[in-house]
CSV table of C-alpha atoms and ligand atoms in Angstrom, one decimal:
chain,number,residue,atom,x,y,z
A,1,UNK,CA,126.3,97.9,68.9
A,2,UNK,CA,122.8,97.1,68.5
A,3,UNK,CA,120.3,96.7,71.6
A,4,UNK,CA,118.7,93.2,72.6
A,5,UNK,CA,115.9,91.8,70.4
A,6,UNK,CA,112.5,92.5,71.8
A,7,UNK,CA,113.9,95.4,73.9
A,8,UNK,CA,113.0,99.0,73.3
A,9,UNK,CA,115.0,102.5,73.9
A,10,UNK,CA,112.8,105.4,74.8
A,11,UNK,CA,114.1,108.7,72.9
A,12,UNK,CA,112.7,112.1,73.9
A,13,UNK,CA,110.3,113.5,71.0
A,14,UNK,CA,110.9,113.8,67.8
A,15,UNK,CA,112.8,110.3,68.1
A,16,UNK,CA,115.1,108.9,65.4
A,17,UNK,CA,112.7,107.9,62.5
A,18,UNK,CA,113.3,104.0,63.1
A,19,UNK,CA,112.3,104.5,66.6
A,20,UNK,CA,108.5,103.7,67.8
A,21,UNK,CA,108.5,104.4,71.3
A,22,UNK,CA,108.9,107.8,72.9
A,23,UNK,CA,109.5,109.0,76.4
A,24,UNK,CA,106.8,111.5,76.4
A,25,UNK,CA,104.1,108.9,75.3
A,26,UNK,CA,105.2,106.7,78.2
A,27,UNK,CA,105.3,109.7,80.8
A,28,UNK,CA,101.7,110.4,79.4
A,29,UNK,CA,100.5,106.9,80.1
A,30,UNK,CA,102.0,106.6,83.6
A,31,UNK,CA,100.8,109.9,84.4
A,32,UNK,CA,97.1,108.7,83.5
A,33,UNK,CA,97.6,105.3,85.0
A,34,UNK,CA,98.7,107.3,88.3
A,35,UNK,CA,95.8,109.6,88.4
A,36,UNK,CA,92.9,107.0,88.2
A,37,UNK,CA,94.8,104.9,90.7
A,38,UNK,CA,94.7,107.9,92.7
A,39,UNK,CA,91.0,108.6,92.4
A,40,UNK,CA,90.4,104.8,93.2
A,41,UNK,CA,92.4,105.5,96.5
A,42,UNK,CA,94.9,102.9,95.6
A,43,UNK,CA,98.3,103.5,96.9
A,44,UNK,CA,101.6,102.8,95.0
A,45,UNK,CA,104.3,100.2,96.0
A,46,UNK,CA,107.1,98.7,93.9
A,47,UNK,CA,109.4,95.2,94.7
A,48,UNK,CA,112.5,94.1,94.1
A,49,UNK,CA,113.3,93.4,90.4
A,50,UNK,CA,115.3,90.1,91.1
A,51,UNK,CA,113.5,87.3,92.9
A,52,UNK,CA,114.6,83.7,93.8
A,53,UNK,CA,113.5,81.7,90.8
A,54,UNK,CA,111.6,79.6,93.4
A,55,UNK,CA,109.1,82.4,93.8
A,56,UNK,CA,107.9,81.5,90.4
A,57,UNK,CA,107.8,77.6,90.3
A,58,UNK,CA,104.7,76.5,90.7
A,59,UNK,CA,103.0,79.4,91.4
A,60,UNK,CA,102.8,81.1,87.7
A,61,UNK,CA,102.3,78.1,85.7
A,62,UNK,CA,104.6,76.4,82.9
A,63,UNK,CA,103.8,78.8,80.2
A,64,UNK,CA,105.7,81.8,82.0
A,65,UNK,CA,108.3,79.5,83.6
A,66,UNK,CA,109.3,79.0,80.1
A,67,UNK,CA,109.9,82.6,79.4
A,68,UNK,CA,111.8,83.4,82.5
A,69,UNK,CA,115.3,85.2,82.3
A,70,UNK,CA,117.0,83.4,84.8
A,71,UNK,CA,120.4,83.2,86.2
A,72,UNK,CA,122.7,82.5,88.8
A,73,UNK,CA,124.1,85.2,91.1
A,74,UNK,CA,127.9,85.1,92.3
A,75,UNK,CA,126.9,83.3,95.6
A,76,UNK,CA,125.3,80.4,93.3
A,77,UNK,CA,121.5,81.6,94.0
A,78,UNK,CA,119.1,80.7,91.2
A,79,UNK,CA,117.5,84.0,90.5
A,80,UNK,CA,115.1,85.3,87.8
A,81,UNK,CA,114.2,88.8,86.6
A,82,UNK,CA,110.3,89.2,87.6
A,83,UNK,CA,108.2,88.1,84.6
A,84,UNK,CA,105.1,89.5,86.5
A,85,UNK,CA,104.4,91.3,89.6
A,86,UNK,CA,101.9,89.0,91.1
A,87,UNK,CA,104.1,86.6,93.1
A,88,UNK,CA,106.3,89.7,94.3
A,89,UNK,CA,103.2,91.2,95.7
A,90,UNK,CA,102.1,88.3,97.4
A,91,UNK,CA,105.5,87.9,98.8
A,92,UNK,CA,105.5,91.4,99.9
A,93,UNK,CA,101.7,91.2,101.5
A,94,UNK,CA,103.3,88.0,103.4
A,95,UNK,CA,105.9,89.9,105.0
A,96,UNK,CA,104.1,93.5,105.6
A,97,UNK,CA,100.4,92.9,105.7
A,98,UNK,CA,99.9,93.1,109.3
A,99,UNK,CA,100.7,96.9,109.2
A,100,UNK,CA,98.0,97.7,106.7
A,101,UNK,CA,94.3,97.8,107.2
A,102,UNK,CA,92.4,95.5,105.0
A,103,UNK,CA,91.5,95.7,102.0
A,104,UNK,CA,94.7,96.6,100.8
A,105,UNK,CA,94.5,98.5,97.8
A,106,UNK,CA,97.9,98.8,95.9
A,107,UNK,CA,99.4,99.4,92.5
A,108,UNK,CA,102.7,99.4,90.9
A,109,UNK,CA,104.2,100.1,87.6
A,110,UNK,CA,106.9,97.5,87.3
A,111,UNK,CA,109.5,96.9,84.2
A,112,UNK,CA,108.7,93.2,83.4
A,113,UNK,CA,110.6,90.7,81.3
A,114,UNK,CA,109.6,87.4,79.4
A,115,UNK,CA,111.7,85.7,77.0
A,116,UNK,CA,108.8,85.7,74.4
A,117,UNK,CA,108.6,84.8,71.0
A,118,UNK,CA,108.7,88.1,69.4
A,119,UNK,CA,105.2,89.3,67.6
A,120,UNK,CA,102.9,92.1,67.5
A,121,UNK,CA,102.4,93.7,70.8
A,122,UNK,CA,104.8,91.2,72.7
A,123,UNK,CA,108.2,92.2,73.5
A,124,UNK,CA,110.9,90.9,76.1
A,125,UNK,CA,110.7,93.7,78.2
A,126,UNK,CA,107.4,95.7,79.2
A,127,UNK,CA,106.0,98.2,81.8
A,128,UNK,CA,102.8,96.5,83.4
A,129,UNK,CA,100.3,98.6,85.6
A,130,UNK,CA,99.1,96.2,88.4
A,131,UNK,CA,96.2,97.0,90.5
A,132,UNK,CA,95.4,94.6,93.4
A,133,UNK,CA,92.9,94.6,96.1
A,134,UNK,CA,93.9,92.0,98.8
A,135,UNK,CA,91.9,91.2,101.9
A,136,UNK,CA,88.2,91.1,100.3
A,137,UNK,CA,86.3,88.1,98.8
A,138,UNK,CA,83.1,88.7,96.8
A,139,UNK,CA,81.7,90.4,93.9
A,140,UNK,CA,81.7,93.8,95.6
A,141,UNK,CA,85.7,93.7,95.4
A,142,UNK,CA,85.6,91.9,91.9
A,143,UNK,CA,83.4,94.7,90.4
A,144,UNK,CA,85.6,97.4,92.1
A,145,UNK,CA,88.6,95.8,90.2
A,146,UNK,CA,86.9,95.9,87.1
A,147,UNK,CA,85.4,99.1,87.2
A,148,UNK,CA,89.1,100.5,87.9
A,149,UNK,CA,90.2,98.9,84.8
A,150,UNK,CA,87.4,100.4,82.9
A,151,UNK,CA,88.3,103.8,84.4
A,152,UNK,CA,91.9,103.4,83.5
A,153,UNK,CA,91.3,103.0,79.8
A,154,UNK,CA,88.6,105.7,79.7
A,155,UNK,CA,90.9,108.3,81.5
A,156,UNK,CA,93.1,107.8,78.3
A,157,UNK,CA,90.6,108.8,76.1
A,158,UNK,CA,89.1,105.3,75.1
A,159,UNK,CA,85.5,104.7,74.9
A,160,UNK,CA,82.8,101.6,74.7
A,161,UNK,CA,83.4,101.6,71.2
A,162,UNK,CA,87.2,101.2,71.4
A,163,UNK,CA,87.5,98.4,74.0
A,164,UNK,CA,85.6,95.3,75.6
A,165,UNK,CA,86.3,93.4,79.0
A,166,UNK,CA,85.3,89.9,78.7
A,167,UNK,CA,84.4,88.4,82.0
A,168,UNK,CA,84.7,85.1,82.7
A,169,UNK,CA,85.0,82.5,85.9
A,170,UNK,CA,87.6,79.6,86.8
A,171,UNK,CA,84.9,78.5,89.0
A,172,UNK,CA,82.5,77.7,86.3
A,173,UNK,CA,85.2,76.1,84.3
A,174,UNK,CA,86.3,73.9,87.2
A,175,UNK,CA,82.6,73.0,87.7
A,176,UNK,CA,82.4,72.1,83.8
A,177,UNK,CA,85.6,70.1,84.0
A,178,UNK,CA,84.4,68.4,87.2
A,179,UNK,CA,81.1,67.4,85.5
A,180,UNK,CA,82.6,66.2,82.4
A,181,UNK,CA,85.7,64.7,83.7
A,182,UNK,CA,84.4,63.3,86.9
A,183,UNK,CA,87.3,64.9,89.4
A,184,UNK,CA,89.1,68.0,89.6
A,185,UNK,CA,92.8,67.1,88.9
A,186,UNK,CA,95.4,68.2,86.2
A,187,UNK,CA,92.8,71.1,85.5
A,188,UNK,CA,95.3,73.6,84.6
A,189,UNK,CA,96.3,71.8,81.4
A,190,UNK,CA,92.4,71.9,80.5
A,191,UNK,CA,92.7,75.5,81.4
A,192,UNK,CA,95.8,76.0,79.1
A,193,UNK,CA,93.9,74.1,76.3
A,194,UNK,CA,90.9,76.2,76.4
A,195,UNK,CA,93.2,79.4,76.8
A,196,UNK,CA,94.5,78.8,73.4
A,197,UNK,CA,91.5,77.3,71.7
A,198,UNK,CA,91.1,80.1,69.1
A,199,UNK,CA,94.9,80.6,68.6
A,200,UNK,CA,96.2,76.9,67.7
A,201,UNK,CA,94.6,74.5,65.3
A,202,UNK,CA,91.5,72.4,66.5
A,203,UNK,CA,93.6,69.2,65.9
A,204,UNK,CA,96.2,70.3,68.4
A,205,UNK,CA,93.4,71.4,71.1
A,206,UNK,CA,91.6,67.8,70.4
A,207,UNK,CA,95.1,66.1,71.0
A,208,UNK,CA,95.6,68.0,74.1
A,209,UNK,CA,92.1,67.1,75.3
A,210,UNK,CA,92.1,63.7,74.6
A,211,UNK,CA,93.6,62.6,78.0
A,212,UNK,CA,90.7,64.6,79.8
A,213,UNK,CA,88.0,63.2,77.7
A,214,UNK,CA,86.3,66.3,76.7
A,215,UNK,CA,85.0,67.1,73.0
A,216,UNK,CA,86.3,70.4,71.8
A,217,UNK,CA,82.6,70.7,70.5
A,218,UNK,CA,81.4,70.3,74.1
A,219,UNK,CA,83.6,73.2,75.3
A,220,UNK,CA,82.5,75.3,72.4
A,221,UNK,CA,79.0,74.8,73.3
A,222,UNK,CA,79.8,76.1,76.9
A,223,UNK,CA,81.4,78.9,75.6
A,224,UNK,CA,78.4,79.7,73.4
A,225,UNK,CA,75.6,79.4,76.1
A,226,UNK,CA,77.6,81.6,78.3
A,227,UNK,CA,75.5,81.2,81.1
A,228,UNK,CA,76.8,83.4,84.0
A,229,UNK,CA,77.3,82.2,87.6
A,230,UNK,CA,75.7,84.0,90.5
A,231,UNK,CA,79.1,85.8,91.2
A,232,UNK,CA,79.1,86.8,87.9
A,233,UNK,CA,75.6,88.4,87.9
A,234,UNK,CA,76.6,90.1,90.7
A,235,UNK,CA,79.6,91.7,89.3
A,236,UNK,CA,77.4,92.7,86.4
A,237,UNK,CA,74.8,94.4,88.8
A,238,UNK,CA,77.4,96.1,90.6
A,239,UNK,CA,78.7,97.7,87.3
A,240,UNK,CA,75.4,98.5,85.8
A,241,UNK,CA,74.9,100.6,89.1
A,242,UNK,CA,77.9,102.7,88.0
A,243,UNK,CA,76.5,102.9,84.6
A,244,UNK,CA,79.3,100.9,82.9
A,245,UNK,CA,77.3,97.8,81.5
A,246,UNK,CA,78.3,98.3,78.3
A,247,UNK,CA,81.8,98.1,78.7
A,248,UNK,CA,81.7,94.2,79.8
A,249,UNK,CA,80.2,91.1,78.4
A,250,UNK,CA,80.2,87.3,79.5
A,251,UNK,CA,82.7,85.4,77.6
A,252,UNK,CA,83.9,81.8,78.4
A,253,UNK,CA,86.6,81.9,75.9
A,254,UNK,CA,88.7,83.6,78.4
A,255,UNK,CA,90.3,81.2,81.3
A,256,UNK,CA,93.8,83.0,81.5
A,257,UNK,CA,97.2,81.5,80.8
A,258,UNK,CA,98.5,81.8,84.7
A,259,UNK,CA,98.1,78.9,87.1
A,260,UNK,CA,96.9,80.8,90.2
A,261,UNK,CA,93.5,82.1,88.9
A,262,UNK,CA,90.6,80.6,91.0
A,263,UNK,CA,87.8,82.7,90.7
A,264,UNK,CA,86.2,85.6,88.3
A,265,UNK,CA,89.0,86.2,85.4
A,266,UNK,CA,88.6,88.9,82.6
A,267,UNK,CA,90.9,90.4,79.7
A,268,UNK,CA,90.5,93.6,78.1
A,269,UNK,CA,90.4,93.9,74.0
A,270,UNK,CA,90.1,96.5,71.7
A,271,UNK,CA,86.8,96.1,69.8
A,272,UNK,CA,88.3,95.8,66.4
A,273,UNK,CA,90.3,92.7,67.1
A,274,UNK,CA,93.5,94.4,66.0
A,275,UNK,CA,95.4,93.8,69.0
A,276,UNK,CA,96.6,91.4,71.6
A,277,UNK,CA,94.9,91.3,75.2
A,278,UNK,CA,95.2,95.1,76.5
A,279,UNK,CA,94.9,94.0,80.2
A,280,UNK,CA,94.1,90.8,82.1
A,281,UNK,CA,93.7,89.5,85.6
A,282,UNK,CA,91.4,87.8,88.0
A,283,UNK,CA,90.8,86.5,91.3
A,284,UNK,CA,93.8,84.3,93.1
A,285,UNK,CA,92.3,83.7,96.6
A,286,UNK,CA,94.8,80.8,96.8
A,287,UNK,CA,98.0,82.0,96.0
A,288,UNK,CA,99.0,83.9,99.3
A,289,UNK,CA,97.9,80.8,101.6
A,290,UNK,CA,100.0,78.5,98.8
A,291,UNK,CA,103.1,80.9,99.5
A,292,UNK,CA,102.7,80.7,103.1
A,293,UNK,CA,102.5,77.1,103.5
A,294,UNK,CA,98.9,77.6,104.7
A,295,UNK,CA,99.8,79.8,107.3
A,296,UNK,CA,98.0,83.2,105.9
A,297,UNK,CA,95.1,82.9,103.8
A,298,UNK,CA,94.3,86.4,102.2
A,299,UNK,CA,91.6,86.5,99.4
A,300,UNK,CA,93.1,88.8,96.3
A,301,UNK,CA,92.3,90.1,92.9
A,302,UNK,CA,93.9,92.2,90.4
A,303,UNK,CA,95.0,93.0,86.9
A,304,UNK,CA,97.9,93.8,84.7
A,305,UNK,CA,97.9,96.2,82.0
A,306,UNK,CA,100.9,96.3,79.7
A,307,UNK,CA,102.4,99.3,77.9
A,308,UNK,CA,102.9,97.7,74.7
A,309,UNK,CA,99.6,97.1,73.3
A,310,UNK,CA,97.9,100.0,75.1
A,311,UNK,CA,100.3,102.6,73.5
A,312,UNK,CA,99.9,101.1,69.8
A,313,UNK,CA,96.0,101.2,70.5
A,314,UNK,CA,96.2,104.5,71.4
A,315,UNK,CA,98.4,105.8,68.5
A,316,UNK,CA,95.9,103.7,66.1
A,317,UNK,CA,93.2,106.1,67.5
A,318,UNK,CA,95.2,109.2,67.3
A,319,UNK,CA,94.9,109.4,71.4
A,320,UNK,CA,98.4,110.3,72.0
A,321,UNK,CA,98.9,114.1,72.7
A,322,UNK,CA,101.3,116.0,70.5
A,323,UNK,CA,104.4,116.2,72.8
A,324,UNK,CA,105.0,119.6,73.8
A,325,UNK,CA,108.8,119.9,73.2
A,326,UNK,CA,109.5,123.6,73.3
A,327,UNK,CA,110.7,125.7,76.1
A,328,UNK,CA,108.8,128.8,77.3
A,329,UNK,CA,111.5,131.2,77.3
A,330,UNK,CA,114.9,131.9,75.7
A,331,UNK,CA,117.1,134.4,77.5
A,332,UNK,CA,119.1,136.3,74.7
A,333,UNK,CA,122.6,137.5,75.9
A,334,UNK,CA,123.2,140.6,73.9
A,335,UNK,CA,126.7,141.1,75.6
A,336,UNK,CA,129.0,139.2,77.8
A,337,UNK,CA,128.9,141.7,80.3
A,338,UNK,CA,125.3,141.0,80.9
A,339,UNK,CA,125.8,137.6,81.8
A,340,UNK,CA,125.9,137.6,85.4
A,341,UNK,CA,122.3,139.7,85.2
A,342,UNK,CA,120.7,136.8,82.6
A,343,UNK,CA,122.0,134.1,84.9
A,344,UNK,CA,120.2,136.0,87.6
A,345,UNK,CA,116.9,136.1,85.3
A,346,UNK,CA,117.2,132.6,84.2
A,347,UNK,CA,117.3,131.2,87.6
A,348,UNK,CA,114.0,133.4,88.8
A,349,UNK,CA,112.2,131.9,85.8
A,350,UNK,CA,113.2,128.6,86.4
A,351,UNK,CA,112.2,129.0,90.2
A,352,UNK,CA,109.0,130.2,88.9
A,353,UNK,CA,108.4,127.0,86.9
A,354,UNK,CA,108.9,128.6,83.8
A,355,UNK,CA,111.0,126.3,81.2
A,356,UNK,CA,114.0,128.5,80.5
A,357,UNK,CA,117.1,127.8,78.2
A,358,UNK,CA,119.8,130.3,77.1
A,359,UNK,CA,123.6,129.9,75.2
A,360,UNK,CA,125.9,128.4,77.4
A,361,UNK,CA,128.9,129.8,75.5
A,362,UNK,CA,129.2,133.2,74.0
A,363,UNK,CA,127.6,133.8,70.4
A,364,UNK,CA,126.4,136.5,68.3
A,365,UNK,CA,122.7,137.7,68.8
A,366,UNK,CA,121.8,136.0,65.3
A,367,UNK,CA,123.0,132.6,66.5
A,368,UNK,CA,121.2,132.6,69.4
A,369,UNK,CA,118.0,134.0,67.9
A,370,UNK,CA,118.3,130.6,65.6
A,371,UNK,CA,118.9,128.4,68.6
A,372,UNK,CA,115.7,129.9,70.4
A,373,UNK,CA,113.9,129.1,67.3
A,374,UNK,CA,115.3,125.6,67.1
A,375,UNK,CA,114.3,124.9,70.7
A,376,UNK,CA,110.8,126.1,69.7
A,377,UNK,CA,110.7,128.9,72.4
A,378,UNK,CA,107.4,130.9,73.0
A,379,UNK,CA,109.2,133.8,74.4
A,380,UNK,CA,112.4,135.7,73.6
A,381,UNK,CA,113.5,137.8,76.5
A,382,UNK,CA,116.5,140.1,76.3
A,383,UNK,CA,117.7,142.1,79.2
A,384,UNK,CA,118.5,145.8,78.1
A,385,UNK,CA,119.8,149.0,79.1
A,386,UNK,CA,120.8,150.4,82.5
A,387,UNK,CA,120.9,148.9,86.0
A,388,UNK,CA,118.7,147.2,86.6
A,389,UNK,CA,118.0,146.7,83.1
A,390,UNK,CA,114.6,146.5,81.5
A,391,UNK,CA,113.5,143.3,80.0
A,392,UNK,CA,112.3,142.9,76.2
A,393,UNK,CA,109.8,140.1,75.7
A,394,UNK,CA,109.2,138.9,72.2
A,395,UNK,CA,106.6,136.3,71.3
A,396,UNK,CA,108.2,134.4,68.6
A,397,UNK,CA,105.2,133.3,67.0
A,398,UNK,CA,104.0,136.9,65.9
A,399,UNK,CA,107.2,138.9,66.8
A,400,UNK,CA,104.9,140.9,69.3
A,401,UNK,CA,107.4,143.1,71.5
A,402,UNK,CA,106.7,144.6,75.1
A,403,UNK,CA,109.0,146.1,77.4
A,404,UNK,CA,108.8,145.3,81.2
A,405,UNK,CA,110.6,146.1,84.0
A,406,UNK,CA,113.3,144.0,85.6
A,407,UNK,CA,111.0,143.4,88.7
A,408,UNK,CA,108.0,142.5,86.8
A,409,UNK,CA,109.3,140.0,84.3
A,410,UNK,CA,108.4,137.0,85.9
A,411,UNK,CA,104.8,137.6,86.8
A,412,UNK,CA,104.2,139.1,83.7
A,413,UNK,CA,105.7,136.3,81.7
A,414,UNK,CA,103.8,133.7,83.9
A,415,UNK,CA,100.6,135.6,82.8
A,416,UNK,CA,101.2,135.8,79.2
A,417,UNK,CA,102.1,132.2,79.2
A,418,UNK,CA,99.0,131.1,81.0
A,419,UNK,CA,96.6,133.2,78.7
B,501,HAM,P1,99.3,88.7,82.0
B,501,HAM,O1,98.0,88.2,81.4
B,501,HAM,O2,100.6,87.6,81.6
B,501,HAM,O3,98.9,89.0,83.4
B,501,HAM,O4,100.0,90.2,81.5
B,501,HAM,C1,98.8,91.2,81.7
B,501,HAM,C2,99.3,92.1,80.3
B,501,HAM,O5,100.6,92.6,80.4
B,501,HAM,C3,98.9,91.6,79.1
B,501,HAM,O6,97.5,91.7,78.8
B,501,HAM,C4,99.6,92.6,78.2
B,501,HAM,O7,99.0,93.7,78.1
B,501,HAM,C5,101.1,92.7,79.2
B,501,HAM,N1,102.0,91.7,78.6
B,501,HAM,C6,102.2,90.5,79.2
B,501,HAM,N2,103.2,89.9,78.8
B,501,HAM,C7,103.6,90.9,77.5
B,501,HAM,C8,105.0,91.0,76.7
B,501,HAM,N3,105.7,89.9,76.5
B,501,HAM,N4,104.9,92.0,76.1
B,501,HAM,C9,103.9,93.3,76.1
B,501,HAM,N5,103.0,93.2,77.1
B,501,HAM,C10,103.0,92.1,77.9
B,501,HAM,C11,100.0,89.1,84.5
B,501,HAM,O8,101.1,89.1,84.3
B,501,HAM,C12,99.2,88.8,85.9
B,501,HAM,N6,100.4,89.1,86.8
B,501,HAM,C13,98.3,90.2,86.2
B,501,HAM,C14,97.6,90.3,87.3
B,501,HAM,C15,97.8,91.2,88.3
B,501,HAM,N7,96.8,89.4,87.9
B,501,HAM,C16,96.4,89.7,88.9
B,501,HAM,N8,97.3,90.8,89.2
């Protein structure tokens, strides 16, 4: 039976030839994400993968609503597989924020589900790093989150030659909209049209903008002029103090598709323009208030970074490390009478963190030797002689052999592996 379209399996390397994703690449990515988050003092959280459908209605915007995996549970509740993390985070903040000192700096790596049209960089499930800072308004928090985004990508080996952050502002777009339309209503449709400006034919955009009464050319001019707002200038200055100027550029072509953003917005792209957005985020100061019916107002911003585009980019730039699939040691059992001694040794090596394997069933030495080769063992270890036995260590790469005392085996092997 085939797996569902748009879903992935993660095999250990080397994966079957038709498979593009490996568990090692995913683990490498997650470890790097967690390392950078820790350096910025962000704490990890997770939420429920299933939510009431209502959580997304009116919060996320039409585009994502059309992609929700929606179902009815056995009690007749309308529920959804989470398509994004931000509404879940807002819900968790509302129920638990009193326990935490502000600003709250949290991250998560949820698996998300969107019934999207399958295309390059877009699947129906993906893992998404979410980093959010809650309880602090102002450009210092914006800059902190953008610096975190930059350093998350740098930790993976990407440089200013590989990616850029396009910075924009929904405030600037709202002011533009009010100036040209006369009042602030139905802005979200306008944002959606601008968001898709370069992805749909000009006539379609013109048609979408007709009720708003703003010509496409006027929008293009606003994007070209790229006059930063005072908040964006403050963000740029903050990033300049960290030496991160070369990673950001003002680009009003970015408005973001989701409904709840209301301040600075940004997306990360590869410089060569080969891939879809690597990450996207922004300020959503009104979301928590809206979710609480106005009871709790908390400013917030953050970003989401998916694993799909990022792994494709890292693979294209040859920045994924060769997976180390081999074992450190293979214990050869020359005679079955030695098996208890071998098990004792294997246990000691494993307790010392040395990756060790051995044959589960009785077989001759040649067969075990072949198995050690197949497992890419660095050392073949063979207990030999009287009680207690001595241990023969054989480095398989050059067949260099040494004999060590039973009691010294673990420390000697650890030293050899480290050098
Ligand atoms: P988003 O722009 O919808 O934002 O998604 C963020 C990133 O997730 C995208 O830039 C992309 O890398 C990845 N992504 C999204 N959809 C897919 C897909 N179908 N397949 C593969 N990758 C995908 C959000 O979700 C916001 N909730 C992020 C956020 C957090 N804003 C504030 N905090």
